[in-house]
């Protein structure tokens, strides 16, 4: 596994609407492999293989992560903020954070005291960030409203091939589609492949809509994360049993074409890869929901990576699932044409 590239992606700050860092990392990595790299006004990045092919297969994964955005600097120099995406507010008090500014990274902490943990209705307006500023004037020399904030977490390997980091949702998907494009190229793929690192999935899913509307794909393979049930708080009755190390996950959902699921299963069998199956009651809550309804309608298939502790500071995935997902999509791309 290309750990250098993966760690570069995971080290970026890419709060929804502020994805520039991760997109620059994608462009730098893929310039030697893609036939074209396209961008648009919203900072989507599309790495293209075989652009002259009439078959256009869109690979889609979102570059943005949940996080915070500074809204105000108080007189005492502490920072107020709002959320971007589905953060768990209770996971923020007492945590170290880093803020992406025009002058570089600024570090701080979310203020905490014992009684704050008793507040069952905790909201972002109840919290502030301390960056060590003397007062408002001092703070404004370092940060400004609109600067994105993320938890200052680490990338760590765990036992048995597991690893943990912030924002595996869904930069791990971006990693997978870019590596799958490289591998499909090695396998001699003749289809047009459009690997899109999209913006704003955690808030509007507008990036995926823009990309699909402009590429006009024949079909789309969406790569995201899904809830693993081998951890606390998850119930197999909701969507089915999904475990880390069990392989990529295919989804049965109203908007997913059964034929594409079947073709993905055939490619998995050909590559000797086990897949898991989950169910969705309606929407998949991924970029696929927007892509499916774009243009004159786009057939989609969703391939997910099992993830523990989604939207927490300590998301956990399995290296084997990642590698198998790359190989599965590369095989599917090669088999399709």
Short mmCIF file of C-alpha atoms in Angstrom, two decimals:
data_model
loop_
_atom_site.label_atom_id
_atom_site.label_comp_id
_atom_site.label_asym_id
_atom_site.label_seq_id
_atom_site.Cartn_x
_atom_site.Cartn_y
_atom_site.Cartn_z
CA UNK A 1 0.00 0.00 0.00
CA UNK A 2 1.22 3.48 -0.89
CA UNK A 3 1.48 4.71 2.70
CA UNK A 4 3.28 7.93 1.78
CA UNK A 5 0.38 9.11 -0.39
CA UNK A 6 -2.23 7.95 2.12
CA UNK A 7 -0.52 9.76 4.97
CA UNK A 8 -0.25 12.92 2.86
CA UNK A 9 -3.99 12.86 2.31
CA UNK A 10 -4.78 12.15 5.95
CA UNK A 11 -2.50 14.94 7.13
CA UNK A 12 -4.41 17.60 5.18
CA UNK A 13 -7.06 19.90 6.62
CA UNK A 14 -10.10 19.73 4.36
CA UNK A 15 -13.18 20.88 6.26
CA UNK A 16 -16.16 20.95 3.90
CA UNK A 17 -15.80 23.98 1.67
CA UNK A 18 -12.07 24.26 2.41
CA UNK A 19 -10.65 21.30 0.48
CA UNK A 20 -7.71 23.00 -1.27
CA UNK A 21 -4.94 21.21 0.66
CA UNK A 22 -6.10 17.70 -0.13
CA UNK A 23 -6.83 18.54 -3.77
CA UNK A 24 -3.32 19.88 -4.21
CA UNK A 25 -1.97 16.62 -2.76
CA UNK A 26 -4.09 14.63 -5.23
CA UNK A 27 -2.90 16.70 -8.18
CA UNK A 28 0.76 16.37 -7.18
CA UNK A 29 0.50 12.59 -6.78
CA UNK A 30 -1.48 11.91 -9.96
CA UNK A 31 0.28 14.15 -12.47
CA UNK A 32 2.53 11.26 -13.56
CA UNK A 33 -0.33 8.77 -13.98
CA UNK A 34 -3.37 10.60 -15.35
CA UNK A 35 -3.71 11.59 -19.00
CA UNK A 36 -5.48 14.76 -17.85
CA UNK A 37 -6.24 16.44 -14.55
CA UNK A 38 -9.27 18.70 -14.54
CA UNK A 39 -10.46 21.17 -11.93
CA UNK A 40 -13.40 23.51 -11.62
CA UNK A 41 -14.53 26.60 -9.73
CA UNK A 42 -15.48 24.57 -6.65
CA UNK A 43 -12.05 22.85 -6.34
CA UNK A 44 -13.15 19.42 -7.54
CA UNK A 45 -10.28 17.40 -9.05
CA UNK A 46 -10.83 14.85 -11.81
CA UNK A 47 -7.97 12.59 -12.88
CA UNK A 48 -8.69 11.14 -16.32
CA UNK A 49 -7.47 7.98 -18.00
CA UNK A 50 -8.28 7.34 -21.69
CA UNK A 51 -10.22 10.59 -22.26
CA UNK A 52 -11.04 9.67 -25.90
CA UNK A 53 -13.00 6.56 -24.91
CA UNK A 54 -16.78 6.75 -25.36
CA UNK A 55 -17.22 4.70 -22.18
CA UNK A 56 -16.94 7.10 -19.25
CA UNK A 57 -16.71 5.48 -15.83
CA UNK A 58 -16.80 7.99 -13.00
CA UNK A 59 -14.99 7.01 -9.80
CA UNK A 60 -16.12 9.30 -7.01
CA UNK A 61 -14.93 9.88 -3.43
CA UNK A 62 -15.22 13.02 -1.35
CA UNK A 63 -12.24 15.05 -0.20
CA UNK A 64 -14.00 17.02 2.53
CA UNK A 65 -14.18 16.18 6.20
CA UNK A 66 -16.39 17.25 9.08
CA UNK A 67 -14.99 20.02 11.25
CA UNK A 68 -15.43 23.56 12.48
CA UNK A 69 -15.36 27.06 11.03
CA UNK A 70 -14.45 30.14 13.06
CA UNK A 71 -17.37 32.58 13.21
CA UNK A 72 -16.27 35.19 15.73
CA UNK A 73 -13.36 36.38 17.89
CA UNK A 74 -14.43 37.45 21.39
CA UNK A 75 -13.00 40.37 23.36
CA UNK A 76 -10.86 38.03 25.47
CA UNK A 77 -9.29 36.48 22.35
CA UNK A 78 -11.14 33.16 22.42
CA UNK A 79 -12.78 31.90 19.24
CA UNK A 80 -16.39 31.01 18.59
CA UNK A 81 -17.23 28.57 15.82
CA UNK A 82 -19.91 26.64 13.97
CA UNK A 83 -19.94 23.12 12.62
CA UNK A 84 -19.40 21.93 9.05
CA UNK A 85 -20.99 18.53 8.62
CA UNK A 86 -22.25 16.05 11.19
CA UNK A 87 -19.83 16.57 14.05
CA UNK A 88 -20.43 15.05 17.48
CA UNK A 89 -20.20 18.15 19.67
CA UNK A 90 -19.53 16.19 22.83
CA UNK A 91 -16.27 14.84 21.38
CA UNK A 92 -14.71 18.34 21.19
CA UNK A 93 -14.37 19.74 24.75
CA UNK A 94 -10.81 19.38 26.04
CA UNK A 95 -9.41 18.43 22.65
CA UNK A 96 -6.40 20.00 20.97
CA UNK A 97 -7.18 21.56 17.58
CA UNK A 98 -5.37 23.04 14.64
CA UNK A 99 -6.57 25.94 12.53
CA UNK A 100 -5.68 26.46 8.88
CA UNK A 101 -4.95 30.17 8.31
CA UNK A 102 -3.39 32.28 5.60
CA UNK A 103 -0.24 32.41 7.74
CA UNK A 104 -0.05 28.69 8.41
CA UNK A 105 -1.30 26.33 11.10
CA UNK A 106 -2.30 27.79 14.47
CA UNK A 107 -2.81 25.46 17.44
CA UNK A 108 -5.36 25.72 20.21
CA UNK A 109 -7.66 23.81 22.56
CA UNK A 110 -11.41 23.63 22.98
CA UNK A 111 -12.06 24.92 26.49
CA UNK A 112 -13.45 22.39 28.94
CA UNK A 113 -14.41 22.07 32.57
CA UNK A 114 -16.00 19.21 34.49
CA UNK A 115 -19.60 20.43 34.44
CA UNK A 116 -19.66 20.88 30.67
CA UNK A 117 -19.81 17.11 30.30
CA UNK A 118 -23.10 17.10 32.21
CA UNK A 119 -24.75 19.15 29.45
CA UNK A 120 -26.76 16.62 27.42
CA UNK A 121 -27.78 19.30 24.90
CA UNK A 122 -24.28 20.63 24.22
CA UNK A 123 -24.02 22.83 21.12
CA UNK A 124 -21.12 24.55 19.36
CA UNK A 125 -22.30 27.91 20.73
CA UNK A 126 -21.53 26.61 24.24
CA UNK A 127 -17.83 26.17 23.43
CA UNK A 128 -14.85 28.36 22.58
CA UNK A 129 -11.30 27.74 21.37
CA UNK A 130 -8.31 29.08 23.30
CA UNK A 131 -5.28 29.83 21.11
CA UNK A 132 -3.36 31.63 23.85
CA UNK A 133 -4.25 35.11 22.57
CA UNK A 134 -4.09 38.09 24.94
CA UNK A 135 -7.25 39.67 23.55
CA UNK A 136 -9.31 40.08 20.36
CA UNK A 137 -6.73 42.30 18.67
CA UNK A 138 -3.99 39.80 19.36
CA UNK A 139 -6.10 36.86 18.13
CA UNK A 140 -6.95 38.64 14.86
CA UNK A 141 -3.24 38.86 14.01
CA UNK A 142 -3.29 35.05 13.85
CA UNK A 143 -6.77 33.92 12.75
CA UNK A 144 -9.92 35.31 11.21
CA UNK A 145 -13.56 34.29 10.78
CA UNK A 146 -13.86 31.68 8.04
CA UNK A 147 -10.72 29.77 9.00
CA UNK A 148 -11.34 25.98 9.23
CA UNK A 149 -10.60 24.00 12.38
CA UNK A 150 -9.96 20.26 12.89
CA UNK A 151 -9.01 18.09 15.82
CA UNK A 152 -5.25 17.73 16.20
CA UNK A 153 -5.13 13.94 15.96
CA UNK A 154 -2.48 11.43 14.95
CA UNK A 155 -2.20 8.73 12.28
CA UNK A 156 -1.37 5.51 14.08
CA UNK A 157 -0.97 1.85 13.13
CA UNK A 158 -2.73 -0.65 15.37
CA UNK A 159 -2.56 -4.42 15.78
CA UNK A 160 -3.55 -6.87 13.04
CA UNK A 161 -3.45 -4.42 10.16
CA UNK A 162 -5.82 -1.88 11.66
CA UNK A 163 -5.05 1.84 11.60
CA UNK A 164 -6.62 4.95 13.06
CA UNK A 165 -6.85 8.59 12.02
CA UNK A 166 -9.20 11.53 11.77
CA UNK A 167 -11.22 11.87 8.55
CA UNK A 168 -10.77 8.41 7.10
CA UNK A 169 -14.28 9.40 5.98
CA UNK A 170 -13.63 9.82 3.15
CA UNK A 171 -10.05 10.58 2.27
CA UNK A 172 -9.51 6.84 2.37
CA UNK A 173 -11.96 6.74 -0.54
CA UNK A 174 -9.97 9.37 -2.43
CA UNK A 175 -6.86 7.27 -1.89
CA UNK A 176 -8.62 4.15 -3.18
CA UNK A 177 -9.95 5.63 -6.42
CA UNK A 178 -6.61 7.23 -7.30
CA UNK A 179 -4.71 3.99 -6.64
CA UNK A 180 -7.37 2.05 -8.58
CA UNK A 181 -6.85 4.31 -11.60
CA UNK A 182 -3.10 3.62 -11.47
CA UNK A 183 -3.64 -0.11 -11.21
CA UNK A 184 -6.29 -0.21 -13.95
CA UNK A 185 -3.82 1.56 -16.21
CA UNK A 186 -1.23 -1.14 -15.45
CA UNK A 187 -3.83 -3.81 -16.28
CA UNK A 188 -4.47 -2.25 -19.67
CA UNK A 189 -7.87 -0.70 -18.98
CA UNK A 190 -9.34 0.79 -22.18
CA UNK A 191 -12.39 2.50 -20.69
CA UNK A 192 -12.42 6.18 -19.94
CA UNK A 193 -11.84 6.52 -16.20
CA UNK A 194 -12.65 9.76 -14.38
CA UNK A 195 -11.40 9.56 -10.78
CA UNK A 196 -13.03 12.51 -9.03
CA UNK A 197 -12.04 13.86 -5.63
CA UNK A 198 -15.16 15.86 -4.84
CA UNK A 199 -15.96 18.70 -2.47
CA UNK A 200 -18.75 19.37 0.04
CA UNK A 201 -20.23 15.89 0.43
CA UNK A 202 -20.57 16.37 4.17
CA UNK A 203 -22.69 19.48 3.66
CA UNK A 204 -24.31 19.80 0.21
CA UNK A 205 -23.02 17.01 -2.08
CA UNK A 206 -22.71 19.75 -4.67
CA UNK A 207 -19.24 18.67 -5.80
CA UNK A 208 -20.46 15.30 -7.04
CA UNK A 209 -23.36 16.93 -8.89
CA UNK A 210 -21.02 19.39 -10.63
CA UNK A 211 -18.63 16.61 -11.63
CA UNK A 212 -21.29 14.28 -12.97
CA UNK A 213 -23.06 17.09 -14.84
CA UNK A 214 -19.84 17.97 -16.63
CA UNK A 215 -18.34 14.52 -17.22
CA UNK A 216 -21.70 12.95 -18.19
CA UNK A 217 -20.58 9.44 -17.22
CA UNK A 218 -21.89 6.13 -18.55
CA UNK A 219 -21.94 4.87 -14.97
CA UNK A 220 -20.43 5.77 -11.60
CA UNK A 221 -18.56 3.82 -8.93
CA UNK A 222 -18.88 5.67 -5.64
CA UNK A 223 -16.39 4.86 -2.88
CA UNK A 224 -17.13 5.87 0.70
CA UNK A 225 -17.02 4.41 4.19
CA UNK A 226 -19.78 2.52 5.97
CA UNK A 227 -20.56 1.64 9.59
CA UNK A 228 -18.80 -1.48 10.82
CA UNK A 229 -20.97 -3.46 13.21
CA UNK A 230 -18.08 -5.08 15.10
CA UNK A 231 -17.89 -2.21 17.59
CA UNK A 232 -20.03 -0.57 20.26
CA UNK A 233 -23.18 1.29 19.26
CA UNK A 234 -24.00 -0.52 16.02
CA UNK A 235 -26.78 -3.05 15.40
CA UNK A 236 -26.69 -5.68 12.65
CA UNK A 237 -30.47 -5.32 12.26
CA UNK A 238 -30.03 -1.86 10.74
CA UNK A 239 -28.08 -2.68 7.57
CA UNK A 240 -26.54 -6.13 8.07
CA UNK A 241 -23.27 -7.47 9.46
CA UNK A 242 -20.17 -5.55 8.33
CA UNK A 243 -16.79 -6.26 9.92
CA UNK A 244 -13.28 -4.87 9.57
CA UNK A 245 -11.12 -7.19 7.51
CA UNK A 246 -14.17 -8.76 5.88
CA UNK A 247 -13.63 -7.04 2.55
CA UNK A 248 -15.21 -4.21 0.55
CA UNK A 249 -18.94 -3.68 1.06
CA UNK A 250 -21.55 -3.61 -1.71
CA UNK A 251 -24.87 -1.96 -1.00
CA UNK A 252 -28.42 -3.01 -1.81
CA UNK A 253 -30.31 0.27 -2.15
CA UNK A 254 -33.17 1.54 -4.34
CA UNK A 255 -30.85 3.85 -6.30
CA UNK A 256 -28.13 1.28 -6.99
CA UNK A 257 -28.33 -0.77 -10.18
CA UNK A 258 -28.46 -4.50 -9.44
CA UNK A 259 -26.61 -5.32 -12.66
CA UNK A 260 -23.61 -3.24 -11.55
CA UNK A 261 -23.61 -4.98 -8.16
CA UNK A 262 -23.58 -8.31 -9.99
CA UNK A 263 -20.69 -7.20 -12.24
CA UNK A 264 -18.78 -6.00 -9.20
CA UNK A 265 -19.31 -9.40 -7.55
CA UNK A 266 -18.04 -11.13 -10.70
CA UNK A 267 -14.91 -8.98 -10.71
CA UNK A 268 -14.41 -9.76 -7.01
CA UNK A 269 -14.62 -13.49 -7.70
CA UNK A 270 -12.17 -13.17 -10.58
CA UNK A 271 -9.70 -11.32 -8.33
CA UNK A 272 -10.22 -13.69 -5.39
CA UNK A 273 -11.64 -10.96 -3.18
CA UNK A 274 -14.40 -11.47 -0.61
CA UNK A 275 -17.11 -8.84 -0.47
CA UNK A 276 -19.68 -8.00 2.18
CA UNK A 277 -23.28 -6.90 1.59
CA UNK A 278 -25.23 -4.17 3.38
CA UNK A 279 -28.71 -2.74 2.89
CA UNK A 280 -29.97 0.84 2.76
CA UNK A 281 -33.61 1.75 3.36
CA UNK A 282 -33.52 4.62 0.87
CA UNK A 283 -30.73 7.11 0.34
CA UNK A 284 -27.15 5.91 0.78
CA UNK A 285 -26.06 9.28 2.25
CA UNK A 286 -23.13 9.37 -0.15
CA UNK A 287 -22.26 11.29 -3.30
CA UNK A 288 -24.05 8.53 -5.16
CA UNK A 289 -27.45 9.96 -4.27
CA UNK A 290 -26.71 13.16 -6.22
CA UNK A 291 -24.93 11.44 -9.09
CA UNK A 292 -27.81 8.99 -9.59
CA UNK A 293 -30.22 11.90 -10.21
CA UNK A 294 -27.89 13.97 -12.41
CA UNK A 295 -28.03 14.37 -16.18
CA UNK A 296 -30.64 11.96 -17.61
CA UNK A 297 -29.96 9.58 -14.72
CA UNK A 298 -26.68 7.78 -14.00
CA UNK A 299 -26.44 4.09 -13.00
CA UNK A 300 -24.35 3.80 -9.83
CA UNK A 301 -22.70 1.17 -7.69
CA UNK A 302 -21.47 1.89 -4.17
CA UNK A 303 -18.34 0.23 -2.80
CA UNK A 304 -17.60 1.00 0.84
CA UNK A 305 -14.84 0.45 3.39
CA UNK A 306 -15.92 -0.77 6.84
CA UNK A 307 -15.21 1.91 9.44
CA UNK A 308 -15.40 1.93 13.21
CA UNK A 309 -16.30 5.11 15.16
CA UNK A 310 -17.42 7.19 12.18
CA UNK A 311 -17.24 11.00 12.65
CA UNK A 312 -15.20 10.55 15.82
CA UNK A 313 -11.57 11.66 16.32
CA UNK A 314 -10.46 8.01 16.25
CA UNK A 315 -11.88 6.40 13.12
CA UNK A 316 -10.47 2.89 12.53
CA UNK A 317 -10.13 0.91 9.29
CA UNK A 318 -8.30 -2.19 8.07
CA UNK A 319 -5.42 -2.12 5.58
CA UNK A 320 -6.58 -5.33 3.90
CA UNK A 321 -10.01 -3.88 3.15
CA UNK A 322 -8.35 -0.87 1.54
CA UNK A 323 -6.03 -2.99 -0.60
CA UNK A 324 -8.86 -5.32 -1.63
CA UNK A 325 -11.04 -2.36 -2.58
CA UNK A 326 -8.31 -0.94 -4.83
CA UNK A 327 -7.84 -4.30 -6.55
CA UNK A 328 -11.60 -4.86 -6.89
CA UNK A 329 -12.23 -1.53 -8.60
CA UNK A 330 -9.18 -1.90 -10.85
CA UNK A 331 -10.43 -5.35 -11.89
CA UNK A 332 -13.95 -4.00 -12.51
CA UNK A 333 -12.57 -1.20 -14.69
CA UNK A 334 -10.51 -3.67 -16.70
CA UNK A 335 -13.37 -6.13 -17.08
CA UNK A 336 -15.95 -3.56 -18.10
CA UNK A 337 -14.67 -2.93 -21.64
#
